[in-house]
């Protein structure tokens, strides 16, 4: 669900950088506080898994892409702040190594996927897991796919209104909310089912070990 | 990069692309091709979607199509050029934790890719007919379990090596300058 470089106006990504910088500072403090010989290898394994899952992406007409992410897994296992840190890292590596996403759009992608997705996943999990553990895991995976997609669709859909010429010609992303919301959300509602299943399988597998 | 998103004249962006290509030096054709492959499919989807608006009577501008495509290509070209000149591990030396996390992640990505390819080739070489759907699911599940086991084992070994060098000591400071 990455937004590619060049489709977001500076009026959008510069404030997002300021917001994300605060989040990255807090996440770095969390990492320092919690890091030990158990957490670091497991974090690395699941981060690499997220990188591999996010590398297989298909572009959508709504201005983003559809792919699995592993964010639900990361959020349930590590919580939202470490997930935000490692998803940001994955997005940076993908921009530098694969040209996917990009450096200017990094904070928006990181806030939507790493923070929005993981907070929604944690809330869904905590709400359901005490009574229905597997349903909680499934909800975490589904929400981790759908919530970032909704956030990204809104940010993209606002671009024609935020940045345009005097005669109304868009300067960045051309489609409004009427196009981006259905085009981005519908595939992710379906993809979320797979993401939910993946979360149930992987977290159950990790707990057995 | 900010300039590339603040300028809306395709000629200036094209000039920027020329400057970046010169900066890339002998790597320019390689980086240019990589950047093209990275943006081509995506830009086609957006451009065709935008141009399709003309079929429904919407105002479609060729200038906009040129502007957005050249800007996206310039930004990706610039990113790859910078990436080819930056050592990411050295750039992250301000934080020990981050440096080791990135080292582990990169090693895991390489492990995942290599193991996946090895297992795929092993499965190819041992079959006489196309696998049924159920067999393919079982193979994928077995591959995933093996990948996890191997990756965790490798990561644990690296972590033990780091511990033996004093990385996880309680008084270890998150400051690479102390190394």
Tab-separated table of C-alpha atoms in Angstrom, chain B residues 63 114 126-127 149:
chain	number	residue	atom	x	y	z
B	63	UNK	CA	1.374	18.652	-19.592
B	114	UNK	CA	18.839	-17.704	-0.673
B	126	UNK	CA	12.606	-33.842	-7.410
B	127	UNK	CA	9.285	-33.860	-9.215
B	149	UNK	CA	13.606	-21.996	11.982
